[in-house]
Short mmCIF file of C-alpha atoms and ligand atoms in Angstrom, two decimals:
data_model
loop_
_atom_site.label_atom_id
_atom_site.label_comp_id
_atom_site.label_asym_id
_atom_site.label_seq_id
_atom_site.Cartn_x
_atom_site.Cartn_y
_atom_site.Cartn_z
CA UNK A 1 -4.61 -3.61 -45.41
CA UNK A 2 -3.44 -6.66 -47.35
CA UNK A 3 -3.80 -10.14 -45.87
CA UNK A 4 -0.03 -10.38 -45.47
CA UNK A 5 0.37 -7.04 -43.71
CA UNK A 6 -2.36 -7.47 -41.14
CA UNK A 7 -1.25 -11.00 -40.27
CA UNK A 8 1.19 -10.76 -37.38
CA UNK A 9 3.31 -13.80 -36.57
CA UNK A 10 4.06 -14.00 -32.84
CA UNK A 11 6.79 -16.49 -31.98
CA UNK A 12 6.19 -17.71 -28.42
CA UNK A 13 2.82 -17.96 -26.70
CA UNK A 14 4.21 -17.20 -23.24
CA UNK A 15 3.29 -14.24 -21.07
CA UNK A 16 4.14 -11.45 -23.50
CA UNK A 17 3.10 -13.38 -26.64
CA UNK A 18 -0.46 -13.92 -25.43
CA UNK A 19 -0.98 -10.39 -24.07
CA UNK A 20 0.31 -8.91 -27.33
CA UNK A 21 -1.89 -11.25 -29.40
CA UNK A 22 -4.94 -10.04 -27.43
CA UNK A 23 -4.03 -6.37 -27.88
CA UNK A 24 -3.44 -6.75 -31.64
CA UNK A 25 -6.62 -8.76 -32.15
CA UNK A 26 -8.49 -5.91 -30.42
CA UNK A 27 -7.00 -3.58 -33.06
CA UNK A 28 -8.50 -5.72 -35.84
CA UNK A 29 -5.23 -7.45 -36.77
CA UNK A 30 -4.81 -11.21 -37.23
CA UNK A 31 -2.16 -12.57 -34.87
CA UNK A 32 -0.95 -16.15 -35.30
CA UNK A 33 0.87 -17.46 -32.23
CA UNK A 34 3.52 -20.16 -32.71
CA UNK A 35 4.30 -22.04 -29.50
CA UNK A 36 6.73 -24.90 -29.22
CA UNK A 37 5.07 -26.47 -26.12
CA UNK A 38 2.07 -28.74 -26.29
CA UNK A 39 -1.24 -27.01 -25.37
CA UNK A 40 -1.07 -25.49 -21.88
CA UNK A 41 -2.20 -27.18 -18.74
CA UNK A 42 -2.39 -25.37 -15.40
CA UNK A 43 -1.23 -28.50 -13.59
CA UNK A 44 2.00 -28.84 -15.57
CA UNK A 45 4.23 -25.83 -14.98
CA UNK A 46 6.74 -25.18 -17.75
CA UNK A 47 10.06 -26.85 -17.05
CA UNK A 48 13.06 -24.75 -16.20
CA UNK A 49 11.17 -21.53 -15.55
CA UNK A 50 9.83 -20.17 -12.29
CA UNK A 51 6.57 -21.67 -11.04
CA UNK A 52 5.18 -18.45 -9.63
CA UNK A 53 5.96 -14.79 -10.18
CA UNK A 54 5.44 -11.44 -8.49
CA UNK A 55 3.14 -9.14 -10.44
CA UNK A 56 3.55 -5.46 -9.53
CA UNK A 57 1.90 -2.18 -10.54
CA UNK A 58 3.42 -2.00 -14.03
CA UNK A 59 2.07 -5.44 -14.94
CA UNK A 60 -1.27 -4.68 -13.29
CA UNK A 61 -1.59 -1.40 -15.14
CA UNK A 62 -0.76 -3.10 -18.46
CA UNK A 63 -3.32 -5.86 -17.83
CA UNK A 64 -5.88 -3.22 -16.91
CA UNK A 65 -5.22 -1.35 -20.18
CA UNK A 66 -5.76 -4.64 -22.05
CA UNK A 67 -9.02 -5.17 -20.08
CA UNK A 68 -7.66 -8.43 -18.65
CA UNK A 69 -7.46 -7.59 -14.97
CA UNK A 70 -10.97 -8.81 -14.10
CA UNK A 71 -10.08 -12.20 -15.60
CA UNK A 72 -6.92 -12.71 -13.61
CA UNK A 73 -7.75 -11.00 -10.32
CA UNK A 74 -8.83 -14.28 -8.72
CA UNK A 75 -5.40 -15.80 -9.51
CA UNK A 76 -3.54 -13.23 -7.39
CA UNK A 77 -2.34 -13.46 -3.79
CA UNK A 78 -1.32 -10.09 -2.34
CA UNK A 79 2.08 -9.80 -0.65
CA UNK A 80 2.45 -6.64 1.42
CA UNK A 81 6.14 -6.86 2.29
CA UNK A 82 9.18 -8.99 2.91
CA UNK A 83 9.17 -11.43 5.81
CA UNK A 84 12.81 -11.85 6.77
CA UNK A 85 13.79 -15.16 8.41
CA UNK A 86 16.96 -15.12 10.52
CA UNK A 87 18.92 -18.34 11.04
CA UNK A 88 17.72 -18.54 14.65
CA UNK A 89 14.12 -18.39 13.41
CA UNK A 90 13.44 -14.74 14.32
CA UNK A 91 10.97 -13.10 11.90
CA UNK A 92 10.87 -9.47 10.82
CA UNK A 93 8.25 -8.01 8.49
CA UNK A 94 9.38 -5.11 6.28
CA UNK A 95 6.51 -3.51 4.30
CA UNK A 96 7.16 -2.81 0.61
CA UNK A 97 5.53 0.59 0.76
CA UNK A 98 3.54 2.69 3.14
CA UNK A 99 0.21 2.98 1.32
CA UNK A 100 -2.44 0.29 1.51
CA UNK A 101 -2.27 -0.42 -2.22
CA UNK A 102 1.54 -0.69 -2.25
CA UNK A 103 1.64 -4.45 -2.49
CA UNK A 104 2.73 -7.00 -5.06
CA UNK A 105 0.96 -10.22 -6.06
CA UNK A 106 2.02 -13.82 -6.34
CA UNK A 107 0.66 -15.50 -9.47
CA UNK A 108 1.21 -18.95 -10.94
CA UNK A 109 2.93 -18.80 -14.34
CA UNK A 110 1.00 -21.84 -15.55
CA UNK A 111 -2.40 -20.44 -14.49
CA UNK A 112 -1.59 -17.10 -16.08
CA UNK A 113 -0.52 -18.77 -19.34
CA UNK A 114 -3.68 -20.91 -19.42
CA UNK A 115 -5.96 -17.93 -18.70
CA UNK A 116 -4.34 -15.62 -21.25
CA UNK A 117 -4.48 -18.35 -23.90
CA UNK A 118 -8.17 -19.04 -23.14
CA UNK A 119 -9.03 -15.35 -23.49
CA UNK A 120 -6.94 -14.88 -26.64
CA UNK A 121 -8.40 -17.87 -28.43
CA UNK A 122 -11.93 -17.91 -26.91
CA UNK A 123 -12.77 -14.20 -26.74
CA UNK A 124 -10.65 -12.83 -29.58
CA UNK A 125 -10.36 -15.82 -31.93
CA UNK A 126 -6.54 -15.79 -31.94
CA UNK A 127 -5.04 -18.81 -33.72
CA UNK A 128 -2.43 -20.72 -31.66
CA UNK A 129 -0.19 -23.33 -33.28
CA UNK A 130 1.05 -25.50 -30.41
CA UNK A 131 3.82 -28.05 -30.92
CA UNK A 132 5.23 -25.68 -33.55
CA UNK A 133 8.77 -24.47 -33.10
CA UNK A 134 10.54 -21.59 -34.78
CA UNK A 135 13.85 -23.05 -35.95
CA UNK A 136 15.17 -20.40 -38.29
CA UNK A 137 14.53 -17.02 -39.89
CA UNK A 138 14.75 -16.38 -43.62
CA UNK A 139 16.67 -13.12 -43.77
CA UNK A 140 15.66 -12.53 -47.40
CA UNK A 141 11.89 -12.77 -46.90
CA UNK A 142 12.06 -11.77 -43.23
CA UNK A 143 9.73 -14.63 -42.27
CA UNK A 144 10.14 -17.19 -39.50
CA UNK A 145 10.70 -20.83 -40.40
CA UNK A 146 8.53 -23.17 -38.34
CA UNK A 147 9.00 -26.89 -37.71
CA UNK A 148 6.11 -29.16 -36.71
CA UNK A 149 5.03 -32.78 -37.20
CA UNK A 150 4.06 -31.73 -40.74
CA UNK A 151 7.61 -30.61 -41.58
CA UNK A 152 9.12 -27.15 -42.07
CA UNK A 153 7.36 -24.12 -43.50
CA UNK A 154 7.85 -20.39 -43.76
CA UNK A 155 5.21 -18.36 -41.93
CA UNK A 156 4.40 -15.38 -44.15
CA UNK A 157 3.26 -12.32 -42.20
CA UNK A 158 3.26 -8.54 -42.35
CA UNK A 159 5.58 -8.52 -39.37
CA UNK A 160 7.07 -11.16 -37.04
CA UNK A 161 7.32 -10.50 -33.32
CA UNK A 162 9.79 -12.62 -31.40
CA UNK A 163 8.36 -13.20 -27.92
CA UNK A 164 10.25 -16.46 -27.55
CA UNK A 165 11.87 -15.72 -24.22
CA UNK A 166 15.38 -15.38 -22.82
CA UNK A 167 16.88 -18.10 -25.05
CA UNK A 168 15.20 -16.63 -28.17
CA UNK A 169 15.96 -18.61 -31.33
CA UNK A 170 14.98 -15.61 -33.42
CA UNK A 171 17.57 -13.42 -31.63
CA UNK A 172 20.27 -16.06 -31.90
CA UNK A 173 19.56 -16.70 -35.59
CA UNK A 174 19.63 -12.99 -36.44
CA UNK A 175 22.88 -12.62 -34.50
CA UNK A 176 24.43 -15.48 -36.42
CA UNK A 177 23.32 -13.77 -39.64
CA UNK A 178 25.17 -10.66 -38.45
CA UNK A 179 22.14 -8.34 -38.38
CA UNK A 180 21.83 -8.04 -34.59
CA UNK A 181 24.41 -7.79 -31.84
CA UNK A 182 23.54 -9.52 -28.61
CA UNK A 183 25.42 -10.55 -25.51
CA UNK A 184 24.19 -12.89 -22.84
CA UNK A 185 25.85 -12.10 -19.50
CA UNK A 186 25.33 -15.15 -17.29
CA UNK A 187 25.07 -14.67 -13.52
CA UNK A 188 27.45 -16.78 -11.46
CA UNK A 189 24.48 -17.81 -9.28
CA UNK A 190 21.75 -20.27 -10.34
CA UNK A 191 18.41 -21.29 -8.81
CA UNK A 192 16.43 -24.35 -7.80
CA UNK A 193 12.81 -24.64 -6.69
CA UNK A 194 11.38 -26.50 -3.69
CA UNK A 195 7.85 -27.08 -2.44
CA UNK A 196 6.57 -26.16 1.00
CA UNK A 197 3.21 -27.97 0.95
CA UNK A 198 0.06 -26.87 2.77
CA UNK A 199 -0.16 -28.05 6.39
CA UNK A 200 -2.10 -31.19 7.37
CA UNK A 201 -5.08 -28.93 8.14
CA UNK A 202 -4.88 -27.61 4.60
CA UNK A 203 -3.56 -24.20 5.61
CA UNK A 204 -0.58 -22.12 4.52
CA UNK A 205 2.56 -23.11 6.45
CA UNK A 206 3.75 -19.46 6.48
CA UNK A 207 2.04 -16.06 6.34
CA UNK A 208 0.62 -16.01 2.78
CA UNK A 209 0.60 -12.21 2.49
CA UNK A 210 4.36 -11.79 2.44
CA UNK A 211 7.28 -12.68 0.21
CA UNK A 212 9.49 -14.72 2.54
CA UNK A 213 13.26 -14.24 2.38
CA UNK A 214 16.05 -16.09 4.15
CA UNK A 215 18.99 -13.73 3.38
CA UNK A 216 22.32 -15.42 4.03
CA UNK A 217 24.96 -13.12 2.53
CA UNK A 218 26.20 -14.85 -0.61
CA UNK A 219 23.00 -16.85 -1.14
CA UNK A 220 19.33 -16.76 -0.19
CA UNK A 221 16.06 -18.66 -0.18
CA UNK A 222 12.77 -16.95 -1.05
CA UNK A 223 9.20 -18.30 -0.99
CA UNK A 224 6.01 -17.12 -2.67
CA UNK A 225 2.50 -18.42 -1.88
CA UNK A 226 0.35 -20.49 -4.29
CA UNK A 227 -3.44 -20.71 -4.45
CA UNK A 228 -3.40 -24.37 -3.34
CA UNK A 229 -1.92 -23.06 -0.05
CA UNK A 230 1.54 -24.38 -0.76
CA UNK A 231 4.60 -22.16 -1.17
CA UNK A 232 7.21 -22.40 -3.89
CA UNK A 233 10.63 -21.73 -2.42
CA UNK A 234 13.55 -20.78 -4.66
CA UNK A 235 17.16 -21.20 -3.59
CA UNK A 236 19.60 -18.76 -5.24
CA UNK A 237 23.14 -20.05 -4.78
CA UNK A 238 26.54 -19.66 -6.51
CA UNK A 239 27.05 -22.23 -9.27
CA UNK A 240 30.67 -22.89 -8.24
CA UNK A 241 32.74 -22.43 -5.10
CA UNK A 242 32.76 -23.57 -1.48
CA UNK A 243 29.02 -23.13 -0.89
CA UNK A 244 27.52 -23.76 -4.32
CA UNK A 245 25.30 -25.99 -6.40
CA UNK A 246 28.45 -27.78 -7.55
CA UNK A 247 29.40 -28.59 -3.96
CA UNK A 248 26.18 -29.13 -2.04
CA UNK A 249 24.40 -31.77 -4.18
CA UNK A 250 21.23 -33.74 -3.43
CA UNK A 251 22.67 -35.98 -0.72
CA UNK A 252 23.84 -32.97 1.35
CA UNK A 253 20.69 -30.90 0.66
CA UNK A 254 18.89 -31.79 3.90
CA UNK A 255 21.95 -30.86 6.00
CA UNK A 256 22.38 -27.63 4.04
CA UNK A 257 18.77 -26.63 4.74
CA UNK A 258 19.03 -27.65 8.39
CA UNK A 259 22.14 -25.48 8.85
CA UNK A 260 20.95 -22.43 6.91
CA UNK A 261 17.15 -22.43 6.86
CA UNK A 262 16.25 -24.54 9.91
CA UNK A 263 12.69 -23.20 10.21
CA UNK A 264 11.85 -24.60 6.73
CA UNK A 265 12.87 -28.16 7.59
CA UNK A 266 9.61 -29.20 9.33
CA UNK A 267 7.66 -27.59 6.48
CA UNK A 268 9.25 -29.49 3.59
CA UNK A 269 8.39 -32.97 2.41
CA UNK A 270 11.56 -34.21 0.80
CA UNK A 271 14.37 -31.73 0.16
CA UNK A 272 16.58 -34.36 -1.45
CA UNK A 273 13.87 -35.40 -3.94
CA UNK A 274 13.17 -31.77 -4.86
CA UNK A 275 16.87 -31.19 -5.34
CA UNK A 276 17.13 -34.14 -7.69
CA UNK A 277 13.91 -33.54 -9.60
CA UNK A 278 14.10 -29.81 -10.13
CA UNK A 279 16.75 -28.58 -12.54
CA UNK A 280 19.29 -25.95 -11.56
CA UNK A 281 18.17 -22.92 -13.57
CA UNK A 282 20.59 -20.44 -15.12
CA UNK A 283 20.13 -16.69 -14.80
CA UNK A 284 21.54 -13.80 -16.76
CA UNK A 285 21.06 -10.54 -18.57
CA UNK A 286 20.54 -10.22 -22.31
CA UNK A 287 21.74 -7.05 -24.03
CA UNK A 288 20.76 -6.72 -27.65
CA UNK A 289 21.06 -3.96 -30.27
CA UNK A 290 19.15 -3.32 -32.39
CA UNK A 291 15.95 -5.15 -31.44
CA UNK A 292 14.67 -5.23 -35.02
CA UNK A 293 15.54 -6.46 -38.46
CA UNK A 294 14.38 -4.02 -41.17
CA UNK A 295 10.61 -3.53 -40.92
CA UNK A 296 10.10 -7.31 -40.75
CA UNK A 297 11.04 -8.60 -37.30
CA UNK A 298 11.17 -7.20 -33.78
CA UNK A 299 12.16 -8.73 -30.44
CA UNK A 300 10.00 -8.06 -27.37
CA UNK A 301 9.96 -9.15 -23.71
CA UNK A 302 12.73 -11.48 -22.51
CA UNK A 303 13.80 -12.15 -26.11
CA UNK A 304 15.00 -8.53 -26.31
CA UNK A 305 16.01 -7.87 -22.72
CA UNK A 306 15.99 -10.82 -20.29
CA UNK A 307 17.08 -9.71 -16.81
CA UNK A 308 17.90 -11.36 -13.50
CA UNK A 309 14.77 -11.85 -11.36
CA UNK A 310 15.77 -9.90 -8.24
CA UNK A 311 13.48 -6.93 -8.75
CA UNK A 312 10.61 -9.21 -9.82
CA UNK A 313 10.20 -7.11 -12.98
CA UNK A 314 10.87 -9.29 -16.08
CA UNK A 315 7.21 -10.12 -16.72
CA UNK A 316 6.14 -6.64 -15.64
CA UNK A 317 8.56 -5.09 -18.15
CA UNK A 318 7.40 -7.51 -20.87
CA UNK A 319 3.77 -6.45 -20.28
CA UNK A 320 4.80 -2.77 -20.47
CA UNK A 321 6.47 -3.57 -23.82
CA UNK A 322 3.14 -4.95 -25.08
CA UNK A 323 1.29 -1.76 -24.12
CA UNK A 324 3.93 0.44 -25.76
CA UNK A 325 3.75 -1.66 -28.93
CA UNK A 326 -0.04 -1.42 -28.91
CA UNK A 327 0.09 2.38 -28.47
CA UNK A 328 2.30 2.60 -31.55
CA UNK A 329 -0.01 0.36 -33.58
CA UNK A 330 -2.90 2.61 -32.51
CA UNK A 331 -0.96 5.63 -33.79
CA UNK A 332 0.63 4.22 -36.96
CA UNK A 333 -1.35 1.08 -37.91
CA UNK A 334 0.66 -1.39 -40.00
CA UNK A 335 3.41 1.14 -40.80
CA UNK A 336 5.82 -1.41 -39.36
CA UNK A 337 8.95 0.55 -40.10
CA UNK A 338 7.74 3.38 -37.87
CA UNK A 339 6.20 1.10 -35.22
CA UNK A 340 9.32 -1.05 -34.85
CA UNK A 341 11.72 1.90 -34.83
CA UNK A 342 9.72 3.89 -32.25
CA UNK A 343 9.13 0.80 -30.11
CA UNK A 344 12.84 0.20 -29.74
CA UNK A 345 13.53 3.91 -29.18
CA UNK A 346 10.97 4.14 -26.36
CA UNK A 347 11.81 0.88 -24.61
CA UNK A 348 15.54 0.22 -24.89
CA UNK A 349 16.74 2.74 -22.27
CA UNK A 350 14.10 1.48 -19.88
CA UNK A 351 15.19 -2.10 -20.48
CA UNK A 352 18.81 -1.19 -19.73
CA UNK A 353 17.79 0.64 -16.56
CA UNK A 354 15.75 -2.20 -15.08
CA UNK A 355 18.45 -4.71 -16.01
CA UNK A 356 20.97 -2.71 -13.96
CA UNK A 357 18.61 -2.15 -11.03
CA UNK A 358 17.69 -5.86 -10.95
CA UNK A 359 21.36 -6.81 -10.63
CA UNK A 360 21.84 -4.29 -7.80
CA UNK A 361 18.80 -5.62 -6.01
CA UNK A 362 20.29 -9.09 -5.69
CA UNK A 363 22.82 -7.83 -3.14
CA UNK A 364 20.11 -5.96 -1.36
CA UNK A 365 17.87 -9.03 -1.04
CA UNK A 366 20.43 -11.61 -0.03
CA UNK A 367 22.58 -9.38 2.15
CA UNK A 368 21.90 -5.69 2.75
CA UNK A 369 18.30 -6.15 4.01
CA UNK A 370 19.89 -7.44 7.21
CA UNK A 371 22.13 -4.53 8.06
CA UNK A 372 21.26 -1.57 10.27
CA UNK A 373 22.42 1.08 7.76
CA UNK A 374 20.08 -0.32 5.15
CA UNK A 375 17.17 -0.37 7.62
CA UNK A 376 17.78 3.23 8.59
CA UNK A 377 17.98 4.33 4.94
CA UNK A 378 14.65 2.61 4.25
CA UNK A 379 13.04 4.31 7.27
CA UNK A 380 14.42 7.73 6.30
CA UNK A 381 13.24 7.26 2.69
CA UNK A 382 9.72 6.41 3.90
CA UNK A 383 9.76 9.42 6.25
CA UNK A 384 10.80 11.72 3.38
CA UNK A 385 7.99 10.31 1.25
CA UNK A 386 5.52 10.92 4.11
CA UNK A 387 6.66 14.51 4.58
CA UNK A 388 7.23 15.43 0.91
CA UNK A 389 5.04 13.04 -1.12
CA UNK A 390 5.20 15.24 -4.23
CA UNK A 391 8.98 15.42 -4.16
CA UNK A 392 10.36 12.14 -2.86
CA UNK A 393 9.42 8.55 -3.70
CA UNK A 394 11.86 5.77 -2.66
CA UNK A 395 13.48 4.14 -5.71
CA UNK A 396 12.07 0.71 -4.87
CA UNK A 397 8.57 2.22 -4.77
CA UNK A 398 9.11 4.04 -8.08
CA UNK A 399 9.96 0.73 -9.74
CA UNK A 400 7.30 -1.38 -8.06
CA UNK A 401 4.34 0.97 -7.55
CA UNK A 402 4.66 3.89 -9.99
CA UNK A 403 4.13 2.81 -13.60
CA UNK A 404 3.82 6.49 -14.58
CA UNK A 405 7.56 6.86 -13.77
CA UNK A 406 9.65 5.07 -16.40
CA UNK A 407 12.40 2.68 -15.33
CA UNK A 408 15.10 5.03 -16.61
CA UNK A 409 13.65 7.99 -14.73
CA UNK A 410 13.41 5.86 -11.56
CA UNK A 411 17.07 4.94 -11.97
CA UNK A 412 18.17 8.57 -12.47
CA UNK A 413 16.07 9.94 -9.62
CA UNK A 414 17.18 7.05 -7.43
CA UNK A 415 20.86 7.91 -7.98
CA UNK A 416 20.30 11.56 -6.99
CA UNK A 417 18.23 10.51 -3.98
CA UNK A 418 20.95 8.10 -2.80
CA UNK A 419 23.32 11.07 -2.37
CA UNK A 420 20.67 13.03 -0.52
CA UNK A 421 19.97 10.14 1.87
CA UNK A 422 23.67 9.73 2.63
CA UNK A 423 24.06 13.45 3.36
CA UNK A 424 20.91 13.67 5.47
CA UNK A 425 21.75 10.60 7.54
CA UNK A 426 25.43 11.42 8.05
CA UNK A 427 26.51 9.64 11.25
CA UNK A 428 22.99 9.25 12.64
CA UNK A 429 22.02 5.81 13.92
CA UNK A 430 18.30 6.36 14.56
CA UNK A 431 15.43 8.07 12.75
CA UNK A 432 14.94 10.44 15.70
CA UNK A 433 18.48 11.77 15.22
CA UNK A 434 17.82 13.00 11.67
CA UNK A 435 17.28 16.72 11.11
CA UNK A 436 14.47 16.69 8.54
CA UNK A 437 14.45 20.53 8.43
CA UNK A 438 17.47 20.26 6.13
CA UNK A 439 15.54 18.11 3.64
CA UNK A 440 13.66 20.82 1.64
CA UNK A 441 16.88 22.56 0.63
CA UNK A 442 18.45 19.21 -0.35
CA UNK A 443 15.36 18.25 -2.34
CA UNK A 444 15.61 21.59 -4.17
CA UNK A 445 19.20 20.78 -5.08
CA UNK A 446 18.24 17.32 -6.36
CA UNK A 447 15.43 18.85 -8.44
CA UNK A 448 17.80 21.49 -9.88
CA UNK A 449 20.43 18.90 -10.78
CA UNK A 450 17.88 16.75 -12.64
CA UNK A 451 16.49 19.72 -14.63
CA UNK A 452 20.06 20.79 -15.47
CA UNK A 453 20.41 17.31 -17.01
C1 FAD B 1 13.51 -17.80 -11.30
C2 FAD B 1 12.77 -16.68 -11.99
C3 FAD B 1 11.89 -15.89 -11.26
C4 FAD B 1 11.21 -14.84 -11.88
N1 FAD B 1 10.38 -14.07 -11.13
C5 FAD B 1 9.76 -13.01 -11.68
C6 FAD B 1 8.88 -12.20 -10.92
O1 FAD B 1 8.68 -12.44 -9.73
N2 FAD B 1 8.28 -11.15 -11.53
C7 FAD B 1 8.49 -10.85 -12.85
O2 FAD B 1 7.92 -9.86 -13.34
N3 FAD B 1 9.30 -11.63 -13.61
C8 FAD B 1 9.93 -12.68 -13.07
N4 FAD B 1 10.73 -13.48 -13.83
C9 FAD B 1 10.95 -13.13 -15.25
C10 FAD B 1 9.80 -13.65 -16.13
O3 FAD B 1 9.72 -15.04 -16.01
C11 FAD B 1 10.05 -13.26 -17.59
O4 FAD B 1 10.47 -11.94 -17.68
C12 FAD B 1 8.80 -13.46 -18.43
O5 FAD B 1 8.43 -14.81 -18.45
C13 FAD B 1 9.04 -12.94 -19.86
O6 FAD B 1 7.93 -13.23 -20.66
P1 FAD B 1 8.15 -13.58 -22.19
O7 FAD B 1 6.77 -13.82 -22.74
O8 FAD B 1 9.04 -12.60 -22.82
O9 FAD B 1 8.95 -14.96 -22.18
P2 FAD B 1 8.45 -16.38 -21.66
O10 FAD B 1 7.43 -16.24 -20.60
O11 FAD B 1 9.69 -17.15 -21.38
O12 FAD B 1 7.72 -17.02 -22.92
C14 FAD B 1 8.42 -17.44 -24.07
C15 FAD B 1 7.55 -18.46 -24.80
O13 FAD B 1 8.15 -18.77 -26.04
C16 FAD B 1 8.11 -20.18 -26.25
N5 FAD B 1 9.24 -20.49 -27.14
C17 FAD B 1 10.56 -20.43 -26.86
N6 FAD B 1 11.29 -20.74 -27.95
C18 FAD B 1 10.41 -20.98 -28.95
C19 FAD B 1 10.53 -21.34 -30.32
N7 FAD B 1 11.76 -21.52 -30.89
N8 FAD B 1 9.42 -21.52 -31.06
C20 FAD B 1 8.19 -21.34 -30.49
N9 FAD B 1 7.99 -21.02 -29.19
C21 FAD B 1 9.09 -20.84 -28.44
C22 FAD B 1 8.27 -20.76 -24.86
O14 FAD B 1 7.78 -22.08 -24.81
C23 FAD B 1 7.41 -19.77 -24.04
O15 FAD B 1 6.07 -20.17 -24.01
C24 FAD B 1 11.42 -14.56 -13.26
C25 FAD B 1 12.28 -15.37 -14.00
C26 FAD B 1 12.95 -16.41 -13.37
C27 FAD B 1 13.89 -17.27 -14.19
#
């Protein structure tokens, strides 16, 4: 392999960039990671991106394959279900799954970035260039152009992987050059983060083993635990309109919380200060085609397929990308044409599927979780899984706990199962009223329809 072809330029040393650098270094390649931030610090979370994230089975399985799980296990806080907070303060716990291991994990983005960087550079000798920003792509050479305090230079490499996140400069530059087509579909809701500190006794203010949700119809608050026993709460709210970021504003923030999330008020230090200090983040879905430019450049993670965060799957999907890319490198080495083509072919349908399911899940989280029909459907789905574990897995569980089922298969099976649930439930109001003897024949029909295509 020539020096140029085994050097892999990775633009962006975020979550996907570091995991991919580790995997490629393990294959004997020479990744160089270009990161526009200054060197990471676990006490300074990156601005404008979520402070903590939910890691689910797909991410766990990818980290396990990269032999990284032992290193990050102590960063994880298990969350076994949703804790729903009604306006009157009533709490209701809804488990995510029905097996003991069907849980997700809260992890700090900053701690994860720091740990992955330490392993990449310390254990595998990966070179990171911090304070270096990709500003352009030379479409003749296919190399990235990097700006730093030393000026601008082209980074020659066998292949360049753009892991530079949702706002990817590489994607935007290639679009402007007319070699990629991308659309960024912004959501009309944004987000803002708030801190619920540990109590005076140094304990968690809420149950740490749940993802807390205050569903309020057109908006919601969620909170995930941190290892310092605080919670990070995120408010998702329309950007414009009667109840919106445009209308509420810092001075009305305390009243807004008191009216809508009264049980959080005694737990927060200064809502107004958080409102002012923390930016209102934008959310959206990126659709891009193709993901590659010749055999020279490929997009991966959020750069290729950023999604809205309501299934908690963006990072999980990005880690799955890394494993798929690594599998292809294992099979085809530095035959970049083949690797890049097959990577896009294997991942793009899955990316589309999770993007669609993530958008659907927003309504479920902020609204439908509260209604009786939704509760009954969830109970019936769990009951079907208990009775027919080989034949029925709820769609949410397929996405969150079954990495062996691809996102696109989960979406297809989920659509067929939705019809079955509707038919089985009919007018029933309670689980006891459902005739589960009808289920085997319905499951046969669903199976036949999926094999018929
Ligand atoms: C509010 C919110 C909540 C979320 N919650 C979850 C969750 O619970 N679970 C989940 O799985 N996902 C979640 N996500 C999605 C998750 O954050 C992303 O999918 C994930 O970070 C993607 O990883 P990435 O490496 O592709 O991009 P990033 O993590 O964004 O990393 C990109 C890196 O590239 C660097 N960079 C950018 N531009 C340049 C440049 N020009 N030159 C050099 N470097 C550059 C950046 O500094 C950054 O380090 C959430 C997202 C948001 C916004």
